[in-house]
Each structure stands twice: as C-alpha cells, then as structure tokens.
Amino acid sequence: MLLDEEAARASVLAALTGFGPLQPFLDDPEVEEVWVNDASRVFIARRGMNTEVAVSISERELSDLVERMLATTGRRVDLSTPFVDASLPDGSRLHVATGEVARGMSINIRKFLRRMDSLASIVDAGTMTEQAARFLQASVIAGCNVLVCGATHTGKTTLVNALIGVIRDSERIVTVEETFELRPRARDIVAMQCRQPSLEGTGEVTLRKLVKESLRMRPDRLIVGEVREAEALDLLIALNSGISGMCTIHANSAREALLKLTTLPLLAGRNIDIGFVVPTIASALDIVVHLDIDARGNRGVTEITAVTGAVTSSGGLETTRIFERIDGQLQATGSMPVKTERYRRAGVDMGSWTRAA
C-alpha cells in the first residue's frame, strides 16, 4: 500500500513540475531517447535498442506537455510554425511536429548523456580504441580541422563534445548550432544558436549568418554543430583563414561525407563552381571521423581518414585511411597524415599515436 502511495505521489509531482508520464524515462540514465507518436505509442531507446513502453498519455496531456517543455526555450509551435527544435534545461534536444503536418502531435527527446563527456569515457564504452583516441587528441591539440560524420544517433555530437574537451584553456572557442546540443567545458567560449522568425516573418537568424558573425568574435576554434546547407561554404572559407574548427555532417561513410561537403557550398549560388570547392576542402580539412551503429545498438568509430591536401587527376579529394574497423576492431593502417606540419608546429609527437596501448 505504501508503494502505491509513493507511486501516486511521484506521478502527481511529475505532472506538476516535470514532464508527466515521460519523466521516469528522462530520469533513467540508461535511456538515451524518448519519443511519442500521436499520443498513442511511446518508445524509448536504451543502449541503442528501440522498445515500445506501456504509457498512457492523452492528446491533451501531450499538448500540455509540449507547452511546458517549450516554456523556457523561447520557441513555439503553431499553425505557422508546425515544427520546432529546442534545447531543454538539462541539455536534451526536443523536436516537435504538430498535427498540421503529422498524424497527431509527435515529439522526440534526445537526452544529453553526461556519462560520455570525455575521450576516456568514449574509449571505456568501446566506441573507439585508446590508440585512436590518442591520435584524435593529438590532432585536435595540433589544430587540425575535423569533420565527424555518421547517421542519426551514432554519437557525432558526443564525440565533438569530447574533442572540444582537449582544446587548450588558452584558446577562445565559438560554437554555432541550430539548437544548443554541445555542452563544452571550456573557460573562454561563446555559444550561439539560430533563431526562428517572428510571427511577422522577421528576425530570423540562420546558421549561415551565425558562422559569418562568429568570425568577428576572434575565435581560435570554430565549432559548427552540423552543416546541412550553404553554411558549408562559409565554414570552409573560415577554416582556410587561419581558424581551426570542427563540425558534423550526416553521411554513411567518410567518402560520402566528403562528397556531400563538396556539393553543399553550391547551394550558396554566386556561380560557385565545384572546381573551386574541391581544392578549398583539400586545404581546409584535415581529418574525417566516421561513426556507425550496429544491429545490437553498439556505436563505434569505423574509420578515421586524413585529407592529404592534394586533388586527384580526376578532380576528387586525395585521402589516406589512418584507422579502419577490421573484424569488428578499429585498427591503425600504418598510414601517416600528410599534413604533418600542423603537428610539428604544435610540438605534438606524431610517434606516440602509432604505439598500441
């Protein structure tokens, strides 16, 4: 009887101050994601595996829940804005699609998992080897420009967060995102996110605008949460102007990520030619890290590729694979990055990463 009273008390408290019937899953450290389809089905992702859970929630409760979640974000959903991306106070990412564009309101909450906030914790989780982590740490310290790619929910943002953590305290960091997801532990940092247009259709701040404005903030490091459109051009120009940086991109391999990065700047117009874009990427980008998730929900780095700085005879990017996953294990190929001057200038011992742990 006492347990029933405690459960009822917890339910009322969650309804009043938390997120109702979803609160227990948001409190569960093993749950990575929660989503609701049309108030009829609730699912969670735990350790990469999707599971439907028995939760009762009405359309009215779901609507009230979304309103409560958005109350502190400064964002809204209505007839003119049927989609919304927002960052919750704990760092989790919220996405909402209303009944105007979906069959009933749909919400998705991707939790910010603090247990994976360093390279050491990522190695402990089996996402990559200690040897690969040492190489990436050396590359970031040396000021290499890193592109992290993979499908949705493979751990791209988590890895970028961890890589930011090895940047020297003396460096100034500017982060640019559509919605706040990065939670870097840095002393000198400016974090910016996009802004939706007002009801009158004014005041929008795009990712491309933020990338341009960030260059006036004297960054040593520019971190872009994800490139999707023409902002790729502005990022590449920035990385070719003496600023070091990192970003993520959705792609199924390092090769596909580079192909996608080649085409995105063309969206900027201005008669941009691919003959300009390819050598710009070759000089701007140094390292590509690809992550994947297997059928059992295990995330892992599948390859780390270096961009050599050269363009092939066919007009493509010349690359060399530094690490690749063979028989389920991430292994060094023995290849060395070609742009070793970055490491030398930073005083980084390039021999240390080749020694297996």
Short mmCIF file of C-alpha atoms in Angstrom, two decimals:
data_model
loop_
_atom_site.label_atom_id
_atom_site.label_comp_id
_atom_site.label_asym_id
_atom_site.label_seq_id
_atom_site.Cartn_x
_atom_site.Cartn_y
_atom_site.Cartn_z
CA MET A 1 0.00 0.00 0.00
CA LEU A 2 2.87 2.33 0.85
CA LEU A 3 4.47 1.67 -2.53
CA ASP A 4 1.22 2.57 -4.27
CA GLU A 5 1.08 5.86 -2.34
CA GLU A 6 4.69 6.67 -3.25
CA ALA A 7 3.99 5.89 -6.91
CA ALA A 8 0.91 8.11 -6.87
CA ARG A 9 2.85 10.91 -5.19
CA ALA A 10 5.65 10.63 -7.76
CA SER A 11 3.09 10.68 -10.59
CA VAL A 12 1.44 13.85 -9.27
CA LEU A 13 4.82 15.53 -8.76
CA ALA A 14 5.90 14.65 -12.32
CA ALA A 15 2.64 16.04 -13.67
CA LEU A 16 3.07 19.31 -11.77
CA THR A 17 6.80 20.00 -12.03
CA GLY A 18 8.19 17.51 -14.53
CA PHE A 19 7.18 16.01 -17.83
CA GLY A 20 4.32 13.80 -16.72
CA PRO A 21 4.40 10.10 -17.62
CA LEU A 22 7.64 10.60 -19.58
CA GLN A 23 9.58 11.81 -16.55
CA PRO A 24 10.68 8.34 -15.31
CA PHE A 25 12.35 7.67 -18.67
CA LEU A 26 14.02 11.08 -18.67
CA ASP A 27 15.36 10.31 -15.19
CA ASP A 28 16.66 6.88 -16.24
CA PRO A 29 20.40 7.23 -17.06
CA GLU A 30 20.23 4.20 -19.38
CA VAL A 31 17.54 5.73 -21.61
CA GLU A 32 19.04 7.71 -24.47
CA GLU A 33 15.93 8.86 -26.32
CA VAL A 34 12.16 9.09 -25.82
CA TRP A 35 9.55 9.66 -28.50
CA VAL A 36 5.77 9.75 -28.73
CA ASN A 37 3.76 9.04 -31.87
CA ASP A 38 0.33 10.66 -31.98
CA ALA A 39 -0.18 10.23 -28.21
CA SER A 40 -0.92 6.57 -28.89
CA ARG A 41 2.51 4.95 -28.74
CA VAL A 42 5.55 5.75 -26.64
CA PHE A 43 9.01 4.39 -27.41
CA ILE A 44 12.42 4.62 -25.78
CA ALA A 45 15.95 3.88 -26.92
CA ARG A 46 18.09 2.16 -24.32
CA ARG A 47 21.68 1.28 -25.26
CA GLY A 48 20.83 1.77 -28.91
CA MET A 49 17.81 -0.58 -28.91
CA ASN A 50 14.27 0.70 -29.53
CA THR A 51 11.47 -0.51 -27.25
CA GLU A 52 7.78 0.36 -27.01
CA VAL A 53 6.70 1.08 -23.45
CA ALA A 54 3.27 0.88 -21.84
CA VAL A 55 2.50 4.51 -21.08
CA SER A 56 -0.92 6.12 -21.14
CA ILE A 57 -0.98 9.72 -22.37
CA SER A 58 -3.86 11.62 -23.93
CA GLU A 59 -3.67 14.15 -26.76
CA ARG A 60 -4.49 16.91 -24.29
CA GLU A 61 -1.74 15.76 -21.90
CA LEU A 62 0.71 15.63 -24.78
CA SER A 63 -0.19 19.15 -25.91
CA ASP A 64 0.18 20.47 -22.35
CA LEU A 65 3.48 18.62 -22.02
CA VAL A 66 4.89 20.25 -25.17
CA GLU A 67 3.74 23.67 -23.98
CA ARG A 68 5.50 23.12 -20.65
CA MET A 69 8.69 21.95 -22.37
CA LEU A 70 8.79 24.98 -24.65
CA ALA A 71 8.00 27.47 -21.87
CA THR A 72 11.68 28.02 -21.01
CA THR A 73 13.09 27.80 -24.56
CA GLY A 74 11.72 30.94 -26.18
CA ARG A 75 10.39 28.85 -29.06
CA ARG A 76 6.87 27.99 -30.16
CA VAL A 77 4.70 25.71 -32.27
CA ASP A 78 1.57 26.99 -34.01
CA LEU A 79 -0.16 27.00 -37.39
CA SER A 80 2.67 28.99 -38.98
CA THR A 81 5.42 27.01 -37.22
CA PRO A 82 4.40 23.34 -37.19
CA PHE A 83 7.94 22.13 -36.42
CA VAL A 84 10.23 23.17 -33.61
CA ASP A 85 13.70 22.23 -32.39
CA ALA A 86 14.62 23.30 -28.87
CA SER A 87 17.11 22.60 -26.12
CA LEU A 88 15.72 21.61 -22.73
CA PRO A 89 17.31 22.93 -19.50
CA ASP A 90 19.28 19.70 -18.96
CA GLY A 91 20.78 19.86 -22.45
CA SER A 92 18.42 17.33 -24.04
CA ARG A 93 17.17 18.12 -27.53
CA LEU A 94 13.43 18.38 -28.20
CA HIS A 95 11.78 18.09 -31.61
CA VAL A 96 8.05 18.57 -32.10
CA ALA A 97 5.83 18.08 -35.16
CA THR A 98 2.24 19.24 -34.75
CA GLY A 99 -0.97 17.81 -36.16
CA GLU A 100 -0.81 20.27 -39.06
CA VAL A 101 1.98 18.25 -40.66
CA ALA A 102 1.78 14.91 -38.86
CA ARG A 103 -1.00 12.48 -38.00
CA GLY A 104 -1.33 13.87 -34.50
CA MET A 105 1.36 15.60 -32.47
CA SER A 106 4.73 13.85 -32.44
CA ILE A 107 7.60 14.59 -30.07
CA ASN A 108 11.15 13.33 -29.78
CA ILE A 109 13.52 13.93 -26.86
CA ARG A 110 17.18 13.10 -27.38
CA LYS A 111 18.84 13.15 -23.98
CA PHE A 112 22.20 14.68 -23.21
CA LEU A 113 24.18 11.86 -21.61
CA ARG A 114 26.85 13.27 -19.29
CA ARG A 115 28.44 9.87 -18.81
CA MET A 116 30.00 10.22 -22.28
CA ASP A 117 31.69 13.61 -21.96
CA SER A 118 35.37 12.76 -22.43
CA LEU A 119 37.58 10.74 -24.74
CA ALA A 120 38.35 8.38 -21.85
CA SER A 121 34.64 7.63 -21.30
CA ILE A 122 34.16 7.07 -25.04
CA VAL A 123 37.05 4.60 -25.05
CA ASP A 124 35.62 2.85 -21.97
CA ALA A 125 32.29 2.49 -23.79
CA GLY A 126 34.04 0.68 -26.65
CA THR A 127 33.30 3.39 -29.21
CA MET A 128 36.96 3.51 -30.23
CA THR A 129 40.36 2.29 -29.12
CA GLU A 130 42.75 4.16 -26.87
CA GLN A 131 45.20 4.38 -29.75
CA ALA A 132 42.63 6.09 -31.97
CA ALA A 133 41.68 8.43 -29.11
CA ARG A 134 45.34 9.42 -28.66
CA PHE A 135 45.58 10.18 -32.37
CA LEU A 136 42.45 12.35 -32.34
CA GLN A 137 43.63 14.13 -29.19
CA ALA A 138 46.98 14.88 -30.84
CA SER A 139 45.19 16.10 -33.98
CA VAL A 140 42.92 18.48 -32.07
CA ILE A 141 45.78 19.86 -29.96
CA ALA A 142 47.71 20.42 -33.19
CA GLY A 143 44.83 22.49 -34.57
CA CYS A 144 43.67 20.05 -37.23
CA ASN A 145 40.24 20.65 -38.74
CA VAL A 146 37.98 17.67 -38.04
CA LEU A 147 34.78 16.54 -39.75
CA VAL A 148 32.72 13.99 -37.77
CA CYS A 149 30.18 12.06 -39.83
CA GLY A 150 27.65 9.28 -39.41
CA ALA A 151 23.95 8.51 -39.43
CA THR A 152 21.46 9.86 -36.91
CA HIS A 153 22.15 8.93 -33.28
CA THR A 154 25.58 7.40 -33.89
CA GLY A 155 27.28 9.70 -31.37
CA LYS A 156 28.62 12.52 -33.57
CA THR A 157 27.80 15.33 -31.15
CA THR A 158 29.04 13.27 -28.20
CA LEU A 159 32.42 12.81 -29.90
CA VAL A 160 32.69 16.50 -30.79
CA ASN A 161 31.94 17.41 -27.16
CA ALA A 162 34.76 15.12 -26.05
CA LEU A 163 37.19 16.53 -28.63
CA ILE A 164 36.41 20.09 -27.52
CA GLY A 165 37.46 18.97 -24.05
CA VAL A 166 41.11 18.53 -25.13
CA ILE A 167 41.46 22.04 -26.54
CA ARG A 168 43.86 24.18 -24.51
CA ASP A 169 42.31 26.57 -21.99
CA SER A 170 44.17 29.47 -23.59
CA GLU A 171 42.13 29.16 -26.80
CA ARG A 172 38.87 31.01 -27.47
CA ILE A 173 36.02 28.80 -28.71
CA VAL A 174 32.88 29.84 -30.58
CA THR A 175 30.13 27.25 -31.12
CA VAL A 176 27.35 27.65 -33.68
CA GLU A 177 24.29 25.37 -33.71
CA GLU A 178 20.71 25.22 -34.89
CA THR A 179 19.74 24.18 -31.35
CA PHE A 180 22.06 24.02 -28.35
CA GLU A 181 23.39 20.47 -28.03
CA LEU A 182 27.08 20.95 -27.38
CA ARG A 183 27.99 21.28 -23.70
CA PRO A 184 31.72 22.01 -23.76
CA ARG A 185 33.55 22.55 -20.50
CA ALA A 186 35.67 25.49 -21.54
CA ARG A 187 36.59 28.79 -19.90
CA ASP A 188 36.60 31.15 -22.90
CA ILE A 189 33.58 30.20 -25.00
CA VAL A 190 30.73 31.88 -26.88
CA ALA A 191 27.79 29.58 -27.69
CA MET A 192 25.23 30.69 -30.31
CA GLN A 193 22.12 29.12 -31.78
CA CYS A 194 19.74 30.00 -34.61
CA ARG A 195 16.53 31.97 -34.08
CA GLN A 196 13.17 31.37 -35.70
CA PRO A 197 11.38 34.23 -37.47
CA SER A 198 8.75 36.13 -35.53
CA LEU A 199 5.02 35.90 -36.22
CA GLU A 200 5.55 38.73 -38.72
CA GLY A 201 8.21 36.71 -40.51
CA THR A 202 11.12 38.87 -39.35
CA GLY A 203 14.12 38.44 -37.07
CA GLU A 204 15.28 35.05 -38.29
CA VAL A 205 18.93 34.23 -37.58
CA THR A 206 20.25 31.43 -39.79
CA LEU A 207 23.20 29.13 -39.25
CA ARG A 208 24.97 30.78 -42.14
CA LYS A 209 24.55 34.20 -40.52
CA LEU A 210 25.98 32.89 -37.25
CA VAL A 211 29.03 31.40 -38.99
CA LYS A 212 29.74 34.76 -40.62
CA GLU A 213 29.25 36.68 -37.36
CA SER A 214 31.45 34.25 -35.43
CA LEU A 215 34.48 35.38 -37.43
CA ARG A 216 34.17 38.82 -35.80
CA MET A 217 34.50 37.27 -32.35
CA ARG A 218 38.18 36.40 -32.62
CA PRO A 219 37.78 32.61 -32.36
CA ASP A 220 40.75 30.29 -32.18
CA ARG A 221 38.31 27.41 -32.70
CA LEU A 222 35.02 27.49 -34.58
CA ILE A 223 32.69 24.57 -33.85
CA VAL A 224 29.62 24.13 -36.06
CA GLY A 225 27.10 21.64 -34.70
CA GLU A 226 26.10 20.36 -38.13
CA VAL A 227 26.43 21.57 -41.72
CA ARG A 228 23.41 20.93 -43.91
CA GLU A 229 23.23 23.72 -46.44
CA ALA A 230 25.13 26.72 -47.83
CA GLU A 231 26.80 27.48 -44.48
CA ALA A 232 29.32 24.83 -45.54
CA LEU A 233 30.87 27.41 -47.88
CA ASP A 234 31.32 29.98 -45.11
CA LEU A 235 32.81 27.34 -42.81
CA LEU A 236 35.34 26.22 -45.42
CA ILE A 237 36.37 29.83 -46.04
CA ALA A 238 36.81 30.32 -42.28
CA LEU A 239 38.93 27.18 -41.95
CA ASN A 240 41.14 28.48 -44.75
CA SER A 241 41.70 31.79 -42.95
CA GLY A 242 43.76 30.51 -40.02
CA ILE A 243 40.91 29.39 -37.73
CA SER A 244 40.77 25.78 -36.56
CA GLY A 245 37.42 24.05 -36.33
CA MET A 246 35.17 21.03 -36.12
CA CYS A 247 31.73 20.17 -37.43
CA THR A 248 29.42 17.22 -38.03
CA ILE A 249 27.59 16.06 -41.12
CA HIS A 250 25.14 13.24 -41.83
CA ALA A 251 26.74 10.62 -44.10
CA ASN A 252 27.16 6.85 -44.39
CA SER A 253 30.96 6.92 -44.76
CA ALA A 254 33.92 9.28 -44.78
CA ARG A 255 33.89 9.21 -48.59
CA GLU A 256 30.20 10.13 -48.74
CA ALA A 257 30.77 12.90 -46.19
CA LEU A 258 33.42 14.48 -48.42
CA LEU A 259 31.19 14.16 -51.48
CA LYS A 260 28.34 15.83 -49.59
CA LEU A 261 30.64 18.59 -48.36
CA THR A 262 31.65 19.14 -51.97
CA THR A 263 28.06 19.76 -53.10
CA LEU A 264 26.66 21.80 -50.17
CA PRO A 265 28.62 25.01 -50.99
CA LEU A 266 26.96 25.01 -54.42
CA LEU A 267 23.69 25.89 -52.64
CA ALA A 268 25.17 29.30 -51.87
CA GLY A 269 24.70 30.35 -55.50
CA ARG A 270 27.01 33.12 -56.71
CA ASN A 271 28.01 30.83 -59.59
CA ILE A 272 30.10 28.69 -57.24
CA ASP A 273 31.97 26.08 -59.25
CA ILE A 274 32.91 22.64 -57.98
CA GLY A 275 36.37 23.27 -59.38
CA PHE A 276 36.72 25.89 -56.65
CA VAL A 277 35.11 23.83 -53.87
CA VAL A 278 37.29 20.69 -54.10
CA PRO A 279 40.70 22.40 -53.59
CA THR A 280 39.11 24.56 -50.88
CA ILE A 281 38.14 21.42 -48.97
CA ALA A 282 41.56 19.88 -49.64
CA SER A 283 43.33 22.78 -47.95
CA ALA A 284 40.75 23.37 -45.20
CA LEU A 285 40.01 19.88 -43.90
CA ASP A 286 42.45 17.50 -42.21
CA ILE A 287 40.63 14.60 -40.54
CA VAL A 288 37.31 12.80 -41.18
CA VAL A 289 35.92 10.50 -38.45
CA HIS A 290 33.03 8.19 -39.28
CA LEU A 291 30.78 6.55 -36.67
CA ASP A 292 28.18 3.83 -37.10
CA ILE A 293 25.77 1.77 -35.00
CA ASP A 294 25.33 -1.99 -35.42
CA ALA A 295 22.20 -4.15 -35.20
CA ARG A 296 22.72 -4.64 -31.45
CA GLY A 297 22.82 -0.90 -30.80
CA ASN A 298 26.59 -0.63 -30.30
CA ARG A 299 28.11 2.62 -31.53
CA GLY A 300 31.64 2.79 -32.81
CA VAL A 301 34.16 4.65 -34.92
CA THR A 302 34.52 2.71 -38.18
CA GLU A 303 37.21 4.78 -39.87
CA ILE A 304 39.46 7.80 -39.44
CA THR A 305 40.63 9.26 -42.74
CA ALA A 306 43.12 12.04 -43.44
CA VAL A 307 42.67 14.55 -46.25
CA THR A 308 46.12 14.90 -47.78
CA GLY A 309 45.68 18.36 -49.25
CA ALA A 310 46.05 17.16 -52.83
CA VAL A 311 43.48 16.86 -55.61
CA THR A 312 43.41 13.72 -57.76
CA SER A 313 43.81 13.79 -61.55
CA SER A 314 40.05 13.24 -61.84
CA GLY A 315 39.31 16.30 -59.72
CA GLY A 316 38.50 14.48 -56.49
CA LEU A 317 39.96 14.69 -53.00
CA GLU A 318 43.02 12.60 -52.21
CA THR A 319 42.71 10.84 -48.86
CA THR A 320 44.52 8.22 -46.80
CA ARG A 321 42.89 5.97 -44.22
CA ILE A 322 44.56 6.16 -40.79
CA PHE A 323 42.28 3.76 -38.89
CA GLU A 324 39.64 1.34 -40.10
CA ARG A 325 37.44 -1.26 -38.44
CA ILE A 326 38.55 -4.78 -39.40
CA ASP A 327 36.76 -7.84 -37.99
CA GLY A 328 34.95 -5.60 -35.51
CA GLN A 329 38.14 -3.94 -34.22
CA LEU A 330 39.36 -0.44 -35.03
CA GLN A 331 42.95 -0.82 -36.21
CA ALA A 332 45.70 1.53 -37.39
CA THR A 333 46.57 1.05 -41.04
CA GLY A 334 50.15 2.27 -40.69
CA SER A 335 49.48 5.31 -42.89
CA MET A 336 50.61 8.69 -41.60
CA PRO A 337 48.80 12.00 -42.11
CA VAL A 338 50.39 14.03 -44.88
CA LYS A 339 49.82 17.46 -43.28
CA THR A 340 52.37 16.80 -40.55
CA GLU A 341 53.43 20.46 -40.36
CA ARG A 342 50.44 21.17 -38.12
CA TYR A 343 51.69 18.60 -35.60
CA ARG A 344 55.27 19.85 -35.73
CA ARG A 345 54.26 23.48 -35.14
CA ALA A 346 52.21 22.45 -32.11
CA GLY A 347 55.04 20.32 -30.70
CA VAL A 348 52.95 17.13 -30.90
CA ASP A 349 54.88 13.83 -31.01
CA MET A 350 53.46 12.01 -34.00
CA GLY A 351 55.13 8.78 -32.99
CA SER A 352 53.09 8.40 -29.80
CA TRP A 353 49.81 7.58 -31.53
CA THR A 354 51.30 4.69 -33.50
CA ARG A 355 52.10 2.72 -30.34
CA ALA A 356 49.24 0.43 -29.38
CA ALA A 357 48.00 0.64 -25.81
#
